[in-house]
Tab-separated table of C-alpha atoms in Angstrom:
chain	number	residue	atom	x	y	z
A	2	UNK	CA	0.000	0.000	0.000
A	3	UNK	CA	1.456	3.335	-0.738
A	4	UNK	CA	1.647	6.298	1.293
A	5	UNK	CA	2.099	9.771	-0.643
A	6	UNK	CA	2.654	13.449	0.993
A	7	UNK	CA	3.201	16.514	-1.244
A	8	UNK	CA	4.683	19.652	-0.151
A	9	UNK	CA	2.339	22.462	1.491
A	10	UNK	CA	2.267	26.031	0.912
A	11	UNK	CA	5.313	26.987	2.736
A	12	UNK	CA	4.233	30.606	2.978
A	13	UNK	CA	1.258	29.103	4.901
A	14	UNK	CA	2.421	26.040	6.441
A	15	UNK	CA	6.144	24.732	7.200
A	16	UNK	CA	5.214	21.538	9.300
A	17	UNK	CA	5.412	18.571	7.256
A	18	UNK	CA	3.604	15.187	7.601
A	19	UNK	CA	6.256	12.680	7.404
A	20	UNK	CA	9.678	12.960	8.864
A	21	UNK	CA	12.708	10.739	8.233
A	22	UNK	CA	12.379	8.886	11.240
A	23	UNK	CA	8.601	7.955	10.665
A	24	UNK	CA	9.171	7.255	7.447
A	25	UNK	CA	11.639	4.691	8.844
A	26	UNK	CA	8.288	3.011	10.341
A	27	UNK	CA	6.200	3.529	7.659
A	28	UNK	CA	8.444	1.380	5.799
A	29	UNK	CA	9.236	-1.194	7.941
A	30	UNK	CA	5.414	-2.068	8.630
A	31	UNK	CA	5.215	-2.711	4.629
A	32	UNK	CA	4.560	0.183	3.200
A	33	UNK	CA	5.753	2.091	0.003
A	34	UNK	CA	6.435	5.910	0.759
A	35	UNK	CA	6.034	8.243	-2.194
A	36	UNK	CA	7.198	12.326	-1.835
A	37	UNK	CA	7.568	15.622	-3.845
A	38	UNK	CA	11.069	15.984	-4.148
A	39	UNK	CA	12.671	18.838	-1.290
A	40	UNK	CA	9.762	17.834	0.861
A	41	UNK	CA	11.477	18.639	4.290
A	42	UNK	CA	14.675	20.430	3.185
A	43	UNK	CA	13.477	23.652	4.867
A	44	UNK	CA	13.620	21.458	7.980
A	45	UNK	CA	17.028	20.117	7.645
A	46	UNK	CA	15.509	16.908	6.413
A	47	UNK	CA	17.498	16.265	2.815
A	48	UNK	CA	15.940	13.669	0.227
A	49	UNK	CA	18.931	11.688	1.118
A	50	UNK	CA	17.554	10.916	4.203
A	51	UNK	CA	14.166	9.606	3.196
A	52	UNK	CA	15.917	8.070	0.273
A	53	UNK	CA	18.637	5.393	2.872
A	54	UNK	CA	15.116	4.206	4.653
A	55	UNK	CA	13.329	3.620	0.449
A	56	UNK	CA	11.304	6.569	0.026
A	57	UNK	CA	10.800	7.346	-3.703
A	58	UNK	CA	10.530	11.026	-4.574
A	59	UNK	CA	9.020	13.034	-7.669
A	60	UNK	CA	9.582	16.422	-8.461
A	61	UNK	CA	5.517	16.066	-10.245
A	62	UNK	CA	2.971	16.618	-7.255
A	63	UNK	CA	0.211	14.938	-9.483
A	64	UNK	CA	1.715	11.601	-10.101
A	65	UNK	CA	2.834	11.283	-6.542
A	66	UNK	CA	-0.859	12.281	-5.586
A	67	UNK	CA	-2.431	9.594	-8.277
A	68	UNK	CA	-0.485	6.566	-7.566
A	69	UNK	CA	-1.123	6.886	-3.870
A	70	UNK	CA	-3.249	4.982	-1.874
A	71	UNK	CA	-3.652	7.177	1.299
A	72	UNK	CA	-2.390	10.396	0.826
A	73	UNK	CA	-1.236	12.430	4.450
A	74	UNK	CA	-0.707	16.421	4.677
A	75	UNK	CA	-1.409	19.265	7.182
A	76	UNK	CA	-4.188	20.684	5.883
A	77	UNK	CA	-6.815	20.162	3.033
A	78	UNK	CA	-5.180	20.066	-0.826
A	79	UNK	CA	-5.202	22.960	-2.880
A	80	UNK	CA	-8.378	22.383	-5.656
A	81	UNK	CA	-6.243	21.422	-8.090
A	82	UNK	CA	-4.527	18.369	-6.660
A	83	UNK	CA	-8.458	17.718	-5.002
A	84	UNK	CA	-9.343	17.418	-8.619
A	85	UNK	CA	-7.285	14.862	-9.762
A	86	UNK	CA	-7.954	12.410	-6.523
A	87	UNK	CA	-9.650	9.263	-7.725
A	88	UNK	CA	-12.124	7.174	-5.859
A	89	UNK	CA	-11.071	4.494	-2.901
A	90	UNK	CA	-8.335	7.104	-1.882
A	91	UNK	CA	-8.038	8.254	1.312
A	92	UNK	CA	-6.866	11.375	2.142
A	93	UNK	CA	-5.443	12.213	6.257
A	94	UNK	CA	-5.221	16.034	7.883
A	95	UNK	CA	-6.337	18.231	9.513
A	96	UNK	CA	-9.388	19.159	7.149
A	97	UNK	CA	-11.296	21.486	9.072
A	98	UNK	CA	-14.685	20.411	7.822
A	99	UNK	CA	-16.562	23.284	9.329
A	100	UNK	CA	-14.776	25.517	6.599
A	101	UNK	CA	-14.063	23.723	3.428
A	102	UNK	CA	-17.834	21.967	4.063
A	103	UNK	CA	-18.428	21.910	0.111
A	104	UNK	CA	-14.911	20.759	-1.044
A	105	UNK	CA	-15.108	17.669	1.303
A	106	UNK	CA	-18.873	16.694	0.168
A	107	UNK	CA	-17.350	16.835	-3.313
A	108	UNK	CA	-14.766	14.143	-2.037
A	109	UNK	CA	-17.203	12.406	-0.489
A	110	UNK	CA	-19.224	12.094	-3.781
A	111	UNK	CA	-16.235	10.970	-5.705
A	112	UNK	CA	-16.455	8.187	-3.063
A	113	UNK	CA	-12.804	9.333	-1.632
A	114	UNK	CA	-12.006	8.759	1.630
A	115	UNK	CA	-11.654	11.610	4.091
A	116	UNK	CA	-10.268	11.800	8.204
A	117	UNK	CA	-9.755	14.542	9.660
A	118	UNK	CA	-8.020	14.388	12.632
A	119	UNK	CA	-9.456	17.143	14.755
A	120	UNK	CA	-12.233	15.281	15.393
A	121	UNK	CA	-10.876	12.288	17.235
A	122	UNK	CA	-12.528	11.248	20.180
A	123	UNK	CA	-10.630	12.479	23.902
A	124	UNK	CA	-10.346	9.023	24.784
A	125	UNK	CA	-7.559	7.173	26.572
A	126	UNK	CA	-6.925	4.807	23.360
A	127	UNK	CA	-6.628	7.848	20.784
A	128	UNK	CA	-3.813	9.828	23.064
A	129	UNK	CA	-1.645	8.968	21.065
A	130	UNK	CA	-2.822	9.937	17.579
A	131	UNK	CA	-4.313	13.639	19.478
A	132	UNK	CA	-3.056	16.179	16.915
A	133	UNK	CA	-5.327	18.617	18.888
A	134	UNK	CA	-3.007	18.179	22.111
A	135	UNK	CA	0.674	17.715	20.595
A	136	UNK	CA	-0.371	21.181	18.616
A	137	UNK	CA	-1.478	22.801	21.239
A	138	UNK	CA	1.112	21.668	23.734
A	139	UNK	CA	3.599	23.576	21.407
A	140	UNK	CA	1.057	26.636	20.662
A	141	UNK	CA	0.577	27.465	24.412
A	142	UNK	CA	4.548	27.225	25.149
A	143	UNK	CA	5.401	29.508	22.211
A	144	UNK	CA	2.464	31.842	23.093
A	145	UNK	CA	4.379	32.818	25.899
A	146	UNK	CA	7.647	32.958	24.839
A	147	UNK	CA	6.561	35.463	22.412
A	148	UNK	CA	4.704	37.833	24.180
A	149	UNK	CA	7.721	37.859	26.667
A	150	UNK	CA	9.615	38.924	24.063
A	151	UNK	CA	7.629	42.088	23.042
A	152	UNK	CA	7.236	42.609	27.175
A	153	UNK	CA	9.641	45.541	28.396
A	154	UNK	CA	10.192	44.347	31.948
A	155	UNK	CA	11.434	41.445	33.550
A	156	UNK	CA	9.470	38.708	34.052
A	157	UNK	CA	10.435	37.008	37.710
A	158	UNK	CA	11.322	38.856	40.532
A	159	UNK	CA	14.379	39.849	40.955
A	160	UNK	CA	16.559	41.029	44.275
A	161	UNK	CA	19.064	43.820	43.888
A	162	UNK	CA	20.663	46.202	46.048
A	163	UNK	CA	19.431	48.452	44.367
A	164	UNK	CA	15.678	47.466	44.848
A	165	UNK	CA	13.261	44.987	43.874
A	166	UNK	CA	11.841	43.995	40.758
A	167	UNK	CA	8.480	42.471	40.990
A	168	UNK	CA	7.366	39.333	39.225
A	169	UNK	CA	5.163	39.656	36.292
A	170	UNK	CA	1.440	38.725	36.112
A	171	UNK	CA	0.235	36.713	33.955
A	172	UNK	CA	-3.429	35.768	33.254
A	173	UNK	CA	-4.095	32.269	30.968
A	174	UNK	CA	-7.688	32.761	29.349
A	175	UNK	CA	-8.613	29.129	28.628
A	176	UNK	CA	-7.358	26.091	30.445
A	177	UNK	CA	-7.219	23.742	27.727
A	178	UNK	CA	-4.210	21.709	26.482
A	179	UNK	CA	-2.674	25.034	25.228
A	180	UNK	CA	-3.669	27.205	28.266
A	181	UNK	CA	-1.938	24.372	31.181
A	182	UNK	CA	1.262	24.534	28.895
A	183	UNK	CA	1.301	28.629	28.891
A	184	UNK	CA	1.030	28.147	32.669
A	185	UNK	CA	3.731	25.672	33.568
A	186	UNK	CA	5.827	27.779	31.323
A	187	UNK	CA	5.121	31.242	32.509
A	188	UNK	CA	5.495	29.889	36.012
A	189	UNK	CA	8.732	27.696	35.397
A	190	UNK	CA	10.149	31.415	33.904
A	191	UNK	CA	9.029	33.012	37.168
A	192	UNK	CA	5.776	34.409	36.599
A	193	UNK	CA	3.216	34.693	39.417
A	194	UNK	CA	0.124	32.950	36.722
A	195	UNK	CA	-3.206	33.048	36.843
A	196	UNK	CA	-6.092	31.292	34.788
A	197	UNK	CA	-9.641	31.363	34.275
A	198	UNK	CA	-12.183	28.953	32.462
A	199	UNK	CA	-15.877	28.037	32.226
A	200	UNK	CA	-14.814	24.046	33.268
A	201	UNK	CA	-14.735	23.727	36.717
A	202	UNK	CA	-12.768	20.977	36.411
A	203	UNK	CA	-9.958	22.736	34.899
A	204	UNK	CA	-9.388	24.084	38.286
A	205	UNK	CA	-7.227	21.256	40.217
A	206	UNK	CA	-5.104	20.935	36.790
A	207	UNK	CA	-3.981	24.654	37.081
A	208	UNK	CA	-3.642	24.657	40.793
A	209	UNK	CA	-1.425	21.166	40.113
A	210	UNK	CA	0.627	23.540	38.117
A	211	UNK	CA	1.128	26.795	40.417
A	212	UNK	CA	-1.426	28.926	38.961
A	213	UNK	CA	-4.721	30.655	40.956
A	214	UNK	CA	-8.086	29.528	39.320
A	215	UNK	CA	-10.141	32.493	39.091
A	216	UNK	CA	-13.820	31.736	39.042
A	217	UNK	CA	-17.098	33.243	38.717
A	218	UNK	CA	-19.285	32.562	41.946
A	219	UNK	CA	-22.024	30.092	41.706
A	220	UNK	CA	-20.728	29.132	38.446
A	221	UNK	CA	-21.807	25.610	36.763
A	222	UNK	CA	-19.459	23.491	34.869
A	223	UNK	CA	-19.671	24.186	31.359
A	224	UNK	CA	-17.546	21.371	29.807
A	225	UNK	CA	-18.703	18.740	26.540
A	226	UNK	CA	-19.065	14.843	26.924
A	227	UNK	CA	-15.905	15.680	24.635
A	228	UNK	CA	-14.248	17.366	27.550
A	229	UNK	CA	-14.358	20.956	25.040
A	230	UNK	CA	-15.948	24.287	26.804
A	231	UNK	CA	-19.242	25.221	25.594
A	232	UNK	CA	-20.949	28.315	25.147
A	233	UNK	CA	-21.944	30.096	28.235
A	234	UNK	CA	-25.132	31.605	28.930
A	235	UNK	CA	-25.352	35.515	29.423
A	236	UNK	CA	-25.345	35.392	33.004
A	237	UNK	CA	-22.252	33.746	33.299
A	238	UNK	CA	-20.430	35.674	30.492
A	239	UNK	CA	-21.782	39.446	33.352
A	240	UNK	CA	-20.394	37.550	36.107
A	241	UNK	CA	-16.973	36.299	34.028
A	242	UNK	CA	-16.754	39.898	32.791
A	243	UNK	CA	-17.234	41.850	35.852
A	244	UNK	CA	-14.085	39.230	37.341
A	245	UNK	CA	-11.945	39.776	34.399
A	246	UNK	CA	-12.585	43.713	34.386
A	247	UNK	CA	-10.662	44.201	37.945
A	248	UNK	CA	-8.240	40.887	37.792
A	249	UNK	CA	-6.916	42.663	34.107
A	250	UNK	CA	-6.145	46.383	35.738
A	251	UNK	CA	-3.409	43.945	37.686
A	252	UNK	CA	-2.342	42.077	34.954
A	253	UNK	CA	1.093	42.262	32.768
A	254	UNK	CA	0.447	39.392	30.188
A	255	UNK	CA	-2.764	38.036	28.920
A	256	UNK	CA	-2.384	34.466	26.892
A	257	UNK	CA	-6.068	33.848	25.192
A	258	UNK	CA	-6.493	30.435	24.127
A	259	UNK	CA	-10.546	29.731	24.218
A	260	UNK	CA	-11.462	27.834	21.267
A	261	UNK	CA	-15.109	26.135	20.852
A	262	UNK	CA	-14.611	23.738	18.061
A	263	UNK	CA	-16.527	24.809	14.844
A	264	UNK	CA	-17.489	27.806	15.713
A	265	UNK	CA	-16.205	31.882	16.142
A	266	UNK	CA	-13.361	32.008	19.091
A	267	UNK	CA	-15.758	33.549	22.562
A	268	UNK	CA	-14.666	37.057	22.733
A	269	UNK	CA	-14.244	37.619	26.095
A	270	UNK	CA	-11.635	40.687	26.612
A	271	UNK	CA	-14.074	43.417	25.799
A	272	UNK	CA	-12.306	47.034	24.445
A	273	UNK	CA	-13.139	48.464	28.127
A	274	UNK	CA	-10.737	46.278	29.631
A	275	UNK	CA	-8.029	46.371	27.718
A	276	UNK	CA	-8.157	50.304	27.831
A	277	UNK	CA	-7.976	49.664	31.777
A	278	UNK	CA	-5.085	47.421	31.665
A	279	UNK	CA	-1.724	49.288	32.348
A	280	UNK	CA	0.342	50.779	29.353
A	281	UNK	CA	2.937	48.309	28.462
A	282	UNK	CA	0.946	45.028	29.088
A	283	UNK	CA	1.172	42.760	26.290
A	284	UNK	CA	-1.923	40.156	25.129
A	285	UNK	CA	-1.437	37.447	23.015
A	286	UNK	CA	-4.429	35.715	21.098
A	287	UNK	CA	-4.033	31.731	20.065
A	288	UNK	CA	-7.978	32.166	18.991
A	289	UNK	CA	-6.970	34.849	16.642
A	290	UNK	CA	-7.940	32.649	13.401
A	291	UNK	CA	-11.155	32.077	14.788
A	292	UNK	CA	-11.954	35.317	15.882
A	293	UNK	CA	-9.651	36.567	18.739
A	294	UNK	CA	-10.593	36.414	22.237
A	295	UNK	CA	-10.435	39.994	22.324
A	296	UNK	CA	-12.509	42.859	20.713
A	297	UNK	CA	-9.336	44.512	19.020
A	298	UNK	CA	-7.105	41.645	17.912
A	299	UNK	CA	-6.320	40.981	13.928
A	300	UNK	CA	-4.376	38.284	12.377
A	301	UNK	CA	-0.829	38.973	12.084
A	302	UNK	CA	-1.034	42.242	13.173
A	303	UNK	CA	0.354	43.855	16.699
A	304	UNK	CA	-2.676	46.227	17.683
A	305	UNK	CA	-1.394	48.945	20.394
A	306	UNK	CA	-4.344	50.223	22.256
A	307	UNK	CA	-3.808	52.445	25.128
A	308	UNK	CA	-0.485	51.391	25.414
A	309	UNK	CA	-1.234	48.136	25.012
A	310	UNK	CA	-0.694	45.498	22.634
A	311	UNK	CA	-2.440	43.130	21.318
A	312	UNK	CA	-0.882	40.599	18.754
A	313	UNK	CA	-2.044	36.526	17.113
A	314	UNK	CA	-1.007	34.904	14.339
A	315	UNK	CA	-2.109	32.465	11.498
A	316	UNK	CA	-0.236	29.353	12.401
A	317	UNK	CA	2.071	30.160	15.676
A	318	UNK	CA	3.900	26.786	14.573
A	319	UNK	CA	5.491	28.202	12.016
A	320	UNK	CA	7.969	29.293	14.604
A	321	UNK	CA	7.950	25.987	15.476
A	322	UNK	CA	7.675	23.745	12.534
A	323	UNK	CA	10.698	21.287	13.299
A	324	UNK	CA	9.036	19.879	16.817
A	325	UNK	CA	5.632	20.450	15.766
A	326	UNK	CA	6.476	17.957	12.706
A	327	UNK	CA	7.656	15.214	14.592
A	328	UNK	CA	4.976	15.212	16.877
A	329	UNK	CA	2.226	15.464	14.129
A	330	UNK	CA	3.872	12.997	12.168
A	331	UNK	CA	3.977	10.415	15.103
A	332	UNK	CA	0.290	11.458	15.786
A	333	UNK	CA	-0.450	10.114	12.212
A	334	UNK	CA	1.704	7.337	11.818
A	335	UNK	CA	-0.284	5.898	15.062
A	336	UNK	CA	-3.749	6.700	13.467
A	337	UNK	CA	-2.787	4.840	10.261
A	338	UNK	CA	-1.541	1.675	11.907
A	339	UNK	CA	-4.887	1.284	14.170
A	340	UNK	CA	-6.946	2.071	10.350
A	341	UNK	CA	-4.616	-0.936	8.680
A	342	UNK	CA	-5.118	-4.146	7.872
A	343	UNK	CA	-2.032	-5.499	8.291
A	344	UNK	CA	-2.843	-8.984	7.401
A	345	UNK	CA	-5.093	-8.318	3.894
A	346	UNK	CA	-2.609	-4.977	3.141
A	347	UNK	CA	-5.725	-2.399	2.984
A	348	UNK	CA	-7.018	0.056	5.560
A	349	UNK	CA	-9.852	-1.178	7.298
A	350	UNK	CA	-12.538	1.410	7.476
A	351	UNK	CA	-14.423	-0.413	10.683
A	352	UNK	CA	-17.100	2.212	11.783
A	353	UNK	CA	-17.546	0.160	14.881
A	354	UNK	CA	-13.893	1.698	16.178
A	355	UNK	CA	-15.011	5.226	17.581
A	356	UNK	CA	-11.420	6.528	16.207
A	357	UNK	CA	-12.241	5.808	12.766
A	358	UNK	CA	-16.185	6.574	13.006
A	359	UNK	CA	-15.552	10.033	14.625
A	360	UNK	CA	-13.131	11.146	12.101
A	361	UNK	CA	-14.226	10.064	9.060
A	362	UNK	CA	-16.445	12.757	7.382
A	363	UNK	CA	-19.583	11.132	5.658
């Protein structure tokens, strides 16, 4: 059975699908690998490499794309290599149905295959293949990193004889899988962190990591059977508000990660209370492609406001596209061997396994 990747947009995307060393597995589980020629070079990962485990390559995208079998990349194909996909193929990503609904119906009518990986099931046997978690692990680290680059203090405390410098605040807007990594690394940097979120149970994880759960009084537990926040009702949203309004006037760095799948990121830092926040503080947005959590944030743009700025970008990995490769790429590789047959050589598309069921779009 043959495997096929083709090289993204790199303006758009640098992570890759398949590195060297899961190609390595790929191979020696029986399959045939198939790539665009340069597909990792950017990455430091040379043809060559592929090449010593027997990966073919092809400098023409469509015959690479045609003789595959199951064809794995980031993101949905441009149209034109969509176009040429035949039926009984299956294509693996990260297809964000909600958005290209009408290109992946089309699939589906040419009887193609298609998983997308965001929606696998939280459960303890698809850890493992969680794109949604590695990603975000990575997103939330590098969130912080960068807005304590663009922040014009120090950020732990600091002793001198000549006086003290006090630790920075920082508030995590979402305790999700990217929100718990912002706090363990804003606190392991020396950051007095704190975190707010509409799942109550959220609250022992960032306690477990040194933060202070803010929470609205009275509040109920707004989490999925998914384990994903849902949309709050209005009086919860006055209540959150009316918290955020005074804990922001203390705060130094805001890191906004609340996402609700398929739907526009919650704006919850309202234009009021960012003009209240004190000039220099710094907010950074991981919803910003949804959205923003905030009133004033735009894509790849850093918005000053009162002194403050507000910044998100397209695809934060970028910055990270090495690590965030090898973890996808493992993610993948463990989704395709629970899909394969091993035995008959052909993916097995068993709707009674909740991984495959969940993720296949039909």
């Amino acid at each position: 059975m043959k495997i096929a990747s083709v090289s993204e947009n790199k303006s758009i995307e640098k992570r890759i699908a398949i590195t060297p060393e899961i190609a390595k597995k790929y191979i020696s589980n029986g399959f045939e690998l198939f790539l665009t020629k340069n597909y990792g070079d950017h990455l430091g990962f040379k043809d060559e490499e592929y090449e010593s485990f027997g990966v073919k390559f092809s400098s023409d995208q469509k015959e690479v794309l045609v003789k595959s079998d199951i064809i794995i990349q980031l993101g949905l194909l441009s149209d034109e290599n969509l176009s040429i996909l035949k039926e009984n193929q299956s294509l693996i990503g990260i297809l964000d149905p909600y958005s290209n609904k009408e290109k992946i119906n089309n699939l589906i009518k040419k009887k193609i295959n298609s998983f997308s990986l965001e929606l696998l099931p939280r459960i303890t046997r698809a850890q493992s293949m969680d794109i949604l978690s590695s990603q975000a692990n990575l997103a939330g680290y590098k969130a912080v990193i960068e807005s304590f680059a663009f922040f014009e203090k120090a950020i732990p405390m600091m002793m001198t004889a000549a006086g003290t410098v006090p630790a920075a605040k920082v508030l995590v807007v979402g305790a999700g899988v990217a929100g718990l990594q912002a706090i363990a690394t804003a606190k392991r940097m020396g950051a007095i962190v704190f975190a707010t979120d509409v799942r109550i149970a959220s609250k022992e994880q960032v306690e477990s990591l040194g933060g202070k759960f803010l929470t609205v009084e009275g509040s109920e537990n707004l989490e999925t059977e998914g384990g994903y926040a849902k949309e709050a009702s209005e009086d919860f949203k006055k209540k959150q508000e009316e918290l955020l309004a005074e804990t922001l006037k203390k705060i130094d760095i805001v890191i906004c990660t609340a996402l609700i799948p398929g739907k526009r990121a919650p704006v919850i830092v309202k234009k009021p209370m960012i003009e209240n926040m004190r000039a220099g503080s710094i907010i950074y947005d991981l919803a910003a492609i949804q959205g923003g959590n905030t009133e004033l944030t735009e894509v790849d743009k850093i918005i000053e406001n009162n002194g403050v700025k507000i910044m998100g970008e397209t695809n934060i990995l970028n910055k990270l596209p090495t690590s965030a490769s090898n973890l996808y790429a493992k993610n993948v590789f463990n989704f395709i061997i629970n899909l394969y047959d091993k035995e008959n050589k052909k993916i097995n598309i068993n709707l009674e396994d909740e991984i495959i069921d969940k993720t296949l779009i039909k």
